[in-house]
PDB file of C-alpha atoms in Angstrom:
ATOM      1  CA  MET A   1      -3.348 -18.359  12.041  1.00  0.00           C
ATOM      2  CA  GLN A   2      -3.330 -16.135  15.118  1.00  0.00           C
ATOM      3  CA  LYS A   3      -5.100 -12.806  14.486  1.00  0.00           C
ATOM      4  CA  ILE A   4      -3.207 -10.015  16.218  1.00  0.00           C
ATOM      5  CA  TRP A   5      -5.137  -6.867  15.302  1.00  0.00           C
ATOM      6  CA  SER A   6      -7.976  -5.640  13.101  1.00  0.00           C
ATOM      7  CA  LYS A   7      -9.509  -2.340  12.049  1.00  0.00           C
ATOM      8  CA  ASN A   8     -12.282  -1.193   9.745  1.00  0.00           C
ATOM      9  CA  PHE A   9     -11.410   1.978   7.851  1.00  0.00           C
ATOM     10  CA  LYS A  10     -14.242   4.396   7.193  1.00  0.00           C
ATOM     11  CA  PRO A  11     -14.121   6.397   3.958  1.00  0.00           C
ATOM     12  CA  GLY A  12     -11.372   9.017   4.188  1.00  0.00           C
ATOM     13  CA  GLU A  13      -9.804   7.456   7.313  1.00  0.00           C
ATOM     14  CA  LYS A  14      -6.042   7.212   7.758  1.00  0.00           C
ATOM     15  CA  TRP A  15      -3.711   5.185  10.002  1.00  0.00           C
ATOM     16  CA  SER A  16      -0.055   4.487  10.650  1.00  0.00           C
ATOM     17  CA  GLY A  17       1.658   1.914  12.828  1.00  0.00           C
ATOM     18  CA  CYS A  18       4.618  -0.422  13.244  1.00  0.00           C
ATOM     19  CA  ILE A  19       4.211  -4.048  12.209  1.00  0.00           C
ATOM     20  CA  GLY A  20       6.947  -6.618  12.797  1.00  0.00           C
ATOM     21  CA  ARG A  21       8.288  -8.942  10.116  1.00  0.00           C
ATOM     22  CA  GLN A  22       6.648 -12.302   9.414  1.00  0.00           C
ATOM     23  CA  LYS A  23       3.120 -10.957   9.626  1.00  0.00           C
ATOM     24  CA  TYR A  24       0.253 -11.125   7.181  1.00  0.00           C
ATOM     25  CA  ILE A  25      -1.547  -7.849   6.470  1.00  0.00           C
ATOM     26  CA  HIS A  26      -4.939  -8.763   5.063  1.00  0.00           C
ATOM     27  CA  PHE A  27      -7.199  -6.174   3.374  1.00  0.00           C
ATOM     28  CA  LYS A  28     -10.831  -6.772   2.407  1.00  0.00           C
ATOM     29  CA  ALA A  29     -13.114  -4.414   0.439  1.00  0.00           C
ATOM     30  CA  LEU A  30     -16.442  -4.248   2.214  1.00  0.00           C
ATOM     31  CA  GLU A  31     -18.201  -2.686  -0.823  1.00  0.00           C
ATOM     32  CA  ASP A  32     -17.531  -2.274  -4.539  1.00  0.00           C
ATOM     33  CA  GLY A  33     -14.970   0.271  -5.662  1.00  0.00           C
ATOM     34  CA  ALA A  34     -12.439   0.363  -2.813  1.00  0.00           C
ATOM     35  CA  ASN A  35      -9.031   2.028  -2.987  1.00  0.00           C
ATOM     36  CA  VAL A  36      -6.451   1.984  -0.224  1.00  0.00           C
ATOM     37  CA  SER A  37      -3.254   4.049  -0.624  1.00  0.00           C
ATOM     38  CA  PHE A  38      -0.410   2.238   1.110  1.00  0.00           C
ATOM     39  CA  LEU A  39       3.218   2.947   1.976  1.00  0.00           C
ATOM     40  CA  LEU A  40       5.999   1.103   3.855  1.00  0.00           C
ATOM     41  CA  TYR A  41       9.146   2.295   5.627  1.00  0.00           C
ATOM     42  CA  ASN A  42      11.831   0.367   7.456  1.00  0.00           C
ATOM     43  CA  MET A  43      10.776   0.715  11.079  1.00  0.00           C
ATOM     44  CA  ARG A  44      14.423   0.679  12.256  1.00  0.00           C
ATOM     45  CA  ASP A  45      15.576   3.303   9.743  1.00  0.00           C
ATOM     46  CA  THR A  46      12.818   5.279   8.000  1.00  0.00           C
ATOM     47  CA  SER A  47      15.279   6.644   5.445  1.00  0.00           C
ATOM     48  CA  GLU A  48      14.783   3.245   3.795  1.00  0.00           C
ATOM     49  CA  ARG A  49      11.341   3.058   2.239  1.00  0.00           C
ATOM     50  CA  TYR A  50       9.283   1.561  -0.573  1.00  0.00           C
ATOM     51  CA  ASN A  51      10.786   2.382  -3.962  1.00  0.00           C
ATOM     52  CA  MET A  52       8.282   2.287  -6.802  1.00  0.00           C
ATOM     53  CA  PRO A  53      10.779   2.585  -9.718  1.00  0.00           C
ATOM     54  CA  ASP A  54      13.035  -0.180  -8.427  1.00  0.00           C
ATOM     55  CA  SER A  55      10.106  -2.467  -7.598  1.00  0.00           C
ATOM     56  CA  LEU A  56       8.668  -2.156 -11.086  1.00  0.00           C
ATOM     57  CA  LYS A  57      11.925  -2.166 -12.990  1.00  0.00           C
ATOM     58  CA  ALA A  58      13.369  -5.189 -11.199  1.00  0.00           C
ATOM     59  CA  GLN A  59      10.197  -7.207 -11.693  1.00  0.00           C
ATOM     60  CA  PHE A  60       9.577  -6.123 -15.329  1.00  0.00           C
ATOM     61  CA  THR A  61       6.013  -4.868 -14.657  1.00  0.00           C
ATOM     62  CA  ALA A  62       3.927  -1.724 -14.449  1.00  0.00           C
ATOM     63  CA  HIS A  63       1.501  -3.169 -11.893  1.00  0.00           C
ATOM     64  CA  LEU A  64       1.663  -5.504  -8.900  1.00  0.00           C
ATOM     65  CA  THR A  65      -0.110  -8.726  -7.962  1.00  0.00           C
ATOM     66  CA  LYS A  66       0.473 -12.075  -6.264  1.00  0.00           C
ATOM     67  CA  GLY A  67       4.178 -13.034  -6.365  1.00  0.00           C
ATOM     68  CA  ASN A  68       5.448  -9.476  -6.653  1.00  0.00           C
ATOM     69  CA  VAL A  69       7.321  -7.797  -3.806  1.00  0.00           C
ATOM     70  CA  LEU A  70       7.554  -4.253  -2.526  1.00  0.00           C
ATOM     71  CA  MET A  71      11.283  -3.415  -2.659  1.00  0.00           C
ATOM     72  CA  SER A  72      13.097  -0.696  -0.728  1.00  0.00           C
ATOM     73  CA  ASP A  73      15.609   1.724  -2.149  1.00  0.00           C
ATOM     74  CA  ASN A  74      18.302  -0.538  -0.616  1.00  0.00           C
ATOM     75  CA  GLY A  75      17.283  -3.538  -2.695  1.00  0.00           C
ATOM     76  CA  ARG A  76      15.543  -5.382   0.158  1.00  0.00           C
ATOM     77  CA  VAL A  77      12.006  -6.754   0.420  1.00  0.00           C
ATOM     78  CA  LEU A  78       9.773  -4.766   2.744  1.00  0.00           C
ATOM     79  CA  ALA A  79       6.723  -6.956   1.992  1.00  0.00           C
ATOM     80  CA  SER A  80       5.574  -9.540  -0.508  1.00  0.00           C
ATOM     81  CA  ILE A  81       2.139  -9.997  -2.040  1.00  0.00           C
ATOM     82  CA  VAL A  82       0.917 -13.488  -1.188  1.00  0.00           C
ATOM     83  CA  GLU A  83      -2.724 -13.133  -2.190  1.00  0.00           C
ATOM     84  CA  ASP A  84      -4.565 -10.807  -4.625  1.00  0.00           C
ATOM     85  CA  SER A  85      -8.071 -11.716  -5.718  1.00  0.00           C
ATOM     86  CA  THR A  86      -8.216  -8.663  -7.998  1.00  0.00           C
ATOM     87  CA  GLY A  87      -5.175  -9.656 -10.132  1.00  0.00           C
ATOM     88  CA  TRP A  88      -3.985  -6.072 -10.536  1.00  0.00           C
ATOM     89  CA  ILE A  89      -2.729  -3.512  -7.978  1.00  0.00           C
ATOM     90  CA  ASP A  90      -2.110   0.051  -9.154  1.00  0.00           C
ATOM     91  CA  SER A  91       1.484   1.231  -8.660  1.00  0.00           C
ATOM     92  CA  ILE A  92       1.681   4.367 -10.831  1.00  0.00           C
ATOM     93  CA  SER A  93      -1.119   6.851 -10.224  1.00  0.00           C
ATOM     94  CA  GLY A  94      -0.216   8.200  -6.755  1.00  0.00           C
ATOM     95  CA  LEU A  95      -2.415  10.084  -4.294  1.00  0.00           C
ATOM     96  CA  THR A  96      -5.375  12.434  -4.351  1.00  0.00           C
ATOM     97  CA  THR A  97      -4.622  16.064  -3.543  1.00  0.00           C
ATOM     98  CA  ARG A  98      -6.684  18.759  -1.822  1.00  0.00           C
ATOM     99  CA  GLU A  99      -7.093  20.739  -5.023  1.00  0.00           C
ATOM    100  CA  GLY A 100      -8.037  17.670  -7.065  1.00  0.00           C
ATOM    101  CA  THR A 101     -10.525  16.465  -4.429  1.00  0.00           C
ATOM    102  CA  ASP A 102     -12.193  19.904  -4.204  1.00  0.00           C
ATOM    103  CA  ASN A 103     -12.468  20.176  -8.003  1.00  0.00           C
ATOM    104  CA  GLN A 104     -13.916  16.699  -8.493  1.00  0.00           C
ATOM    105  CA  TYR A 105     -16.214  16.233  -5.521  1.00  0.00           C
ATOM    106  CA  GLY A 106     -16.937  19.767  -4.337  1.00  0.00           C
ATOM    107  CA  LYS A 107     -15.088  21.922  -1.840  1.00  0.00           C
ATOM    108  CA  THR A 108     -15.481  20.858   1.779  1.00  0.00           C
ATOM    109  CA  SER A 109     -13.698  21.704   5.014  1.00  0.00           C
ATOM    110  CA  TYR A 110     -13.609  20.480   8.597  1.00  0.00           C
ATOM    111  CA  GLN A 111     -14.874  23.914   9.725  1.00  0.00           C
ATOM    112  CA  ASN A 112     -18.073  23.484   7.677  1.00  0.00           C
ATOM    113  CA  GLN A 113     -18.627  19.698   7.443  1.00  0.00           C
ATOM    114  CA  GLN A 114     -16.698  18.500  10.517  1.00  0.00           C
ATOM    115  CA  ASN A 115     -15.809  14.800  10.085  1.00  0.00           C
ATOM    116  CA  ASP A 116     -17.871  14.518   6.926  1.00  0.00           C
ATOM    117  CA  PHE A 117     -15.459  16.645   4.856  1.00  0.00           C
ATOM    118  CA  TYR A 118     -13.750  14.932   1.945  1.00  0.00           C
ATOM    119  CA  ARG A 119     -10.203  13.904   2.855  1.00  0.00           C
ATOM    120  CA  CYS A 120      -7.366  13.453   0.361  1.00  0.00           C
ATOM    121  CA  GLY A 121      -4.514  10.985   0.392  1.00  0.00           C
ATOM    122  CA  TYR A 122      -1.761  13.638   0.290  1.00  0.00           C
ATOM    123  CA  ASP A 123      -3.000  15.394   3.452  1.00  0.00           C
ATOM    124  CA  ASN A 124      -3.606  12.062   5.244  1.00  0.00           C
ATOM    125  CA  PHE A 125      -0.100  10.849   4.558  1.00  0.00           C
ATOM    126  CA  LYS A 126       1.483  14.188   5.557  1.00  0.00           C
ATOM    127  CA  ILE A 127      -0.224  13.995   8.966  1.00  0.00           C
ATOM    128  CA  GLU A 128       0.861  10.369   9.519  1.00  0.00           C
ATOM    129  CA  LEU A 129       4.431  11.181   8.497  1.00  0.00           C
ATOM    130  CA  VAL A 130       4.617  14.017  11.047  1.00  0.00           C
ATOM    131  CA  ARG A 131       3.275  11.651  13.720  1.00  0.00           C
ATOM    132  CA  ASN A 132       6.216   9.381  12.998  1.00  0.00           C
ATOM    133  CA  GLY A 133       8.959  12.011  13.058  1.00  0.00           C
ATOM    134  CA  MET A 134       9.067  12.675   9.298  1.00  0.00           C
ATOM    135  CA  THR A 135       7.809  15.405   6.956  1.00  0.00           C
ATOM    136  CA  LYS A 136       6.240  15.677   3.495  1.00  0.00           C
ATOM    137  CA  ARG A 137       9.815  15.402   2.111  1.00  0.00           C
ATOM    138  CA  ASP A 138       9.649  11.754   3.070  1.00  0.00           C
ATOM    139  CA  LEU A 139       6.597  11.073   0.924  1.00  0.00           C
ATOM    140  CA  VAL A 140       7.217   8.746  -2.012  1.00  0.00           C
ATOM    141  CA  PRO A 141       4.962   7.226  -4.728  1.00  0.00           C
ATOM    142  CA  CYS A 142       2.488   4.848  -3.095  1.00  0.00           C
ATOM    143  CA  VAL A 143       0.691   1.615  -3.899  1.00  0.00           C
ATOM    144  CA  ASN A 144      -3.071   1.763  -4.507  1.00  0.00           C
ATOM    145  CA  LEU A 145      -4.619  -1.493  -3.358  1.00  0.00           C
ATOM    146  CA  PHE A 146      -7.817  -2.639  -5.147  1.00  0.00           C
ATOM    147  CA  SER A 147      -7.323  -0.267  -8.102  1.00  0.00           C
ATOM    148  CA  LYS A 148      -6.415  -1.022 -11.723  1.00  0.00           C
ATOM    149  CA  VAL A 149      -4.739   1.669 -13.830  1.00  0.00           C
ATOM    150  CA  TYR A 150      -3.160   0.873 -17.162  1.00  0.00           C
ATOM    151  CA  VAL A 151      -1.428   2.914 -19.843  1.00  0.00           C
ATOM    152  CA  GLU A 152      -2.812   3.139 -23.396  1.00  0.00           C
ATOM    153  CA  GLU A 153      -0.643   3.081 -26.538  1.00  0.00           C
ATOM    154  CA  ASP A 154      -0.846   6.912 -26.709  1.00  0.00           C
ATOM    155  CA  GLY A 155       0.586   7.204 -23.191  1.00  0.00           C
ATOM    156  CA  SER A 156      -2.717   8.098 -21.480  1.00  0.00           C
ATOM    157  CA  MET A 157      -3.563   6.400 -18.172  1.00  0.00           C
ATOM    158  CA  HIS A 158      -6.886   4.603 -17.822  1.00  0.00           C
ATOM    159  CA  PHE A 159      -8.731   3.787 -14.572  1.00  0.00           C
ATOM    160  CA  GLU A 160     -10.820   0.580 -14.612  1.00  0.00           C
ATOM    161  CA  SER A 161     -14.017   1.558 -12.807  1.00  0.00           C
ATOM    162  CA  ASN A 162     -15.430  -1.957 -12.167  1.00  0.00           C
ATOM    163  CA  HIS A 163     -12.184  -3.566 -11.024  1.00  0.00           C
ATOM    164  CA  CYS A 164     -12.863  -3.963  -7.302  1.00  0.00           C
ATOM    165  CA  LYS A 165     -15.892  -5.930  -6.193  1.00  0.00           C
ATOM    166  CA  LYS A 166     -17.258  -6.299  -2.678  1.00  0.00           C
ATOM    167  CA  GLY A 167     -15.326  -9.001  -0.837  1.00  0.00           C
ATOM    168  CA  ALA A 168     -12.083  -8.574  -2.830  1.00  0.00           C
ATOM    169  CA  THR A 169      -8.990  -9.338  -0.750  1.00  0.00           C
ATOM    170  CA  ILE A 170      -5.277  -8.594  -0.850  1.00  0.00           C
ATOM    171  CA  THR A 171      -2.778 -10.079   1.589  1.00  0.00           C
ATOM    172  CA  LEU A 172       0.785  -8.884   2.084  1.00  0.00           C
ATOM    173  CA  ARG A 173       3.479 -10.562   4.181  1.00  0.00           C
ATOM    174  CA  THR A 174       5.996  -8.355   5.969  1.00  0.00           C
ATOM    175  CA  GLU A 175       9.579  -9.394   5.299  1.00  0.00           C
ATOM    176  CA  MET A 176      11.059  -6.588   7.428  1.00  0.00           C
ATOM    177  CA  ASP A 177       9.915  -4.687  10.518  1.00  0.00           C
ATOM    178  CA  VAL A 178       7.932  -1.919   8.868  1.00  0.00           C
ATOM    179  CA  LEU A 179       6.139   1.351   9.508  1.00  0.00           C
ATOM    180  CA  VAL A 180       2.850   1.192   7.591  1.00  0.00           C
ATOM    181  CA  LEU A 181       0.867   4.174   6.315  1.00  0.00           C
ATOM    182  CA  VAL A 182      -2.725   3.634   5.165  1.00  0.00           C
ATOM    183  CA  SER A 183      -5.185   6.127   3.602  1.00  0.00           C
ATOM    184  CA  ASN A 184      -8.725   5.011   2.624  1.00  0.00           C
ATOM    185  CA  THR A 185      -9.117   7.707  -0.032  1.00  0.00           C
ATOM    186  CA  PRO A 186     -10.057   7.538  -3.729  1.00  0.00           C
ATOM    187  CA  ASN A 187      -7.671   6.767  -6.540  1.00  0.00           C
ATOM    188  CA  PRO A 188      -6.763  10.091  -8.198  1.00  0.00           C
ATOM    189  CA  LEU A 189      -7.839   8.748 -11.605  1.00  0.00           C
ATOM    190  CA  ASP A 190     -11.260   7.564 -10.460  1.00  0.00           C
ATOM    191  CA  PRO A 191     -13.706   9.482 -12.749  1.00  0.00           C
ATOM    192  CA  SER A 192     -16.639   9.297 -10.313  1.00  0.00           C
ATOM    193  CA  LYS A 193     -18.175  12.671  -9.446  1.00  0.00           C
ATOM    194  CA  LYS A 194     -19.407  11.273  -6.115  1.00  0.00           C
ATOM    195  CA  TYR A 195     -16.836  10.806  -3.357  1.00  0.00           C
ATOM    196  CA  PRO A 196     -16.384   7.020  -2.992  1.00  0.00           C
ATOM    197  CA  SER A 197     -17.671   5.839   0.387  1.00  0.00           C
ATOM    198  CA  VAL A 198     -16.191   2.338   0.683  1.00  0.00           C
ATOM    199  CA  PRO A 199     -15.175   0.859   4.058  1.00  0.00           C
ATOM    200  CA  VAL A 200     -12.168  -1.460   4.075  1.00  0.00           C
ATOM    201  CA  GLN A 201     -11.147  -4.016   6.667  1.00  0.00           C
ATOM    202  CA  MET A 202      -7.497  -4.521   7.654  1.00  0.00           C
ATOM    203  CA  GLU A 203      -6.351  -7.494   9.758  1.00  0.00           C
ATOM    204  CA  VAL A 204      -2.872  -8.581  10.923  1.00  0.00           C
ATOM    205  CA  TYR A 205      -1.954 -12.231  11.483  1.00  0.00           C
ATOM    206  CA  ASP A 206       1.167 -14.167  12.413  1.00  0.00           C
ATOM    207  CA  ALA A 207       2.865 -15.625   9.334  1.00  0.00           C
ATOM    208  CA  PRO A 208       5.295 -18.510   9.001  1.00  0.00           C
ATOM    209  CA  LYS A 209       8.944 -17.785   8.249  1.00  0.00           C
ATOM    210  CA  THR A 210       9.661 -17.284   4.541  1.00  0.00           C
ATOM    211  CA  ASP A 211      11.884 -20.027   3.078  1.00  0.00           C
ATOM    212  CA  LEU A 212      13.604 -20.840  -0.215  1.00  0.00           C
ATOM    213  CA  THR A 213      10.542 -22.696  -1.564  1.00  0.00           C
ATOM    214  CA  ASP A 214       8.250 -19.675  -1.252  1.00  0.00           C
ATOM    215  CA  PHE A 215       6.313 -18.540  -4.335  1.00  0.00           C
ATOM    216  CA  CYS A 216       7.310 -14.874  -3.990  1.00  0.00           C
ATOM    217  CA  VAL A 217      10.969 -15.710  -3.451  1.00  0.00           C
ATOM    218  CA  ASN A 218      11.031 -17.693  -6.733  1.00  0.00           C
ATOM    219  CA  PHE A 219       8.697 -15.461  -8.729  1.00  0.00           C
ATOM    220  CA  ARG A 220      11.681 -13.762 -10.400  1.00  0.00           C
ATOM    221  CA  ASP A 221      15.470 -14.043 -10.062  1.00  0.00           C
ATOM    222  CA  GLU A 222      15.466 -10.425  -8.939  1.00  0.00           C
ATOM    223  CA  ASN A 223      13.098 -11.266  -6.127  1.00  0.00           C
ATOM    224  CA  TYR A 224      15.441 -14.037  -4.935  1.00  0.00           C
ATOM    225  CA  ARG A 225      18.359 -11.595  -4.747  1.00  0.00           C
ATOM    226  CA  ALA A 226      16.256  -9.044  -2.860  1.00  0.00           C
ATOM    227  CA  PHE A 227      15.254 -11.695  -0.294  1.00  0.00           C
ATOM    228  CA  GLU A 228      18.923 -12.649   0.108  1.00  0.00           C
ATOM    229  CA  ASN A 229      19.728  -8.971   0.836  1.00  0.00           C
ATOM    230  CA  THR A 230      16.908  -8.874   3.397  1.00  0.00           C
ATOM    231  CA  TRP A 231      18.023 -12.040   5.153  1.00  0.00           C
ATOM    232  CA  ASP A 232      21.635 -10.815   5.252  1.00  0.00           C
ATOM    233  CA  TYR A 233      20.454  -7.563   6.855  1.00  0.00           C
ATOM    234  CA  TYR A 234      18.767  -9.395   9.735  1.00  0.00           C
ATOM    235  CA  ASN A 235      21.581 -11.967  10.123  1.00  0.00           C
ATOM    236  CA  LEU A 236      24.097  -9.142  10.566  1.00  0.00           C
ATOM    237  CA  LEU A 237      21.800  -7.521  13.153  1.00  0.00           C
ATOM    238  CA  GLY A 238      21.673 -10.884  14.988  1.00  0.00           C
ATOM    239  CA  LEU A 239      17.880 -11.015  14.678  1.00  0.00           C
TER     240      LEU A 239
END
């Protein structure tokens, strides 16, 4: 595979950028306890974006892993999950906030701590949305790579503290031209009182064209239909 781009995210770091379809996005946890909040938008029309309720409902699941896809609100596949060494990707707990971060880890600010202040996912995503011509109104529920959150019988949500080990990897394949938002900030349900300081590596590679024999395409009937919608979209664009 031809590596196109790579970046190591320091704790609290954010990023956004456009990645064309038929690319692998490979994430690797460089220490235990990583969490990467992740969002996708259609690069050609950012009003189309990852839809958490549709992705979970259509695939009959409350979490994501290999074989699952990230569906848009138009019933198309923005990206598919082709590798997940953790076996469970959190899809329901959302982002850290400024208030929650201050309460859990201690109040910090850029004015006092400069680049060592504790960043939150909500603020990181707001900044990256503005950089791409959007606002906080365009923020939707995200995916938290490397985290496991499950719901107990009483409805409470539980964070699995030892889920992510050093060297864990997750690889997504872009099925559309996408705008990607990344925030290397803690999971909001992480009970640790110390701000997690886990670097994460992100690499982008060329990927082969997805075909009818692909594992993700055939993972569920609903996935197959979403891929058909995606292929029709590009056929009609002549791409």
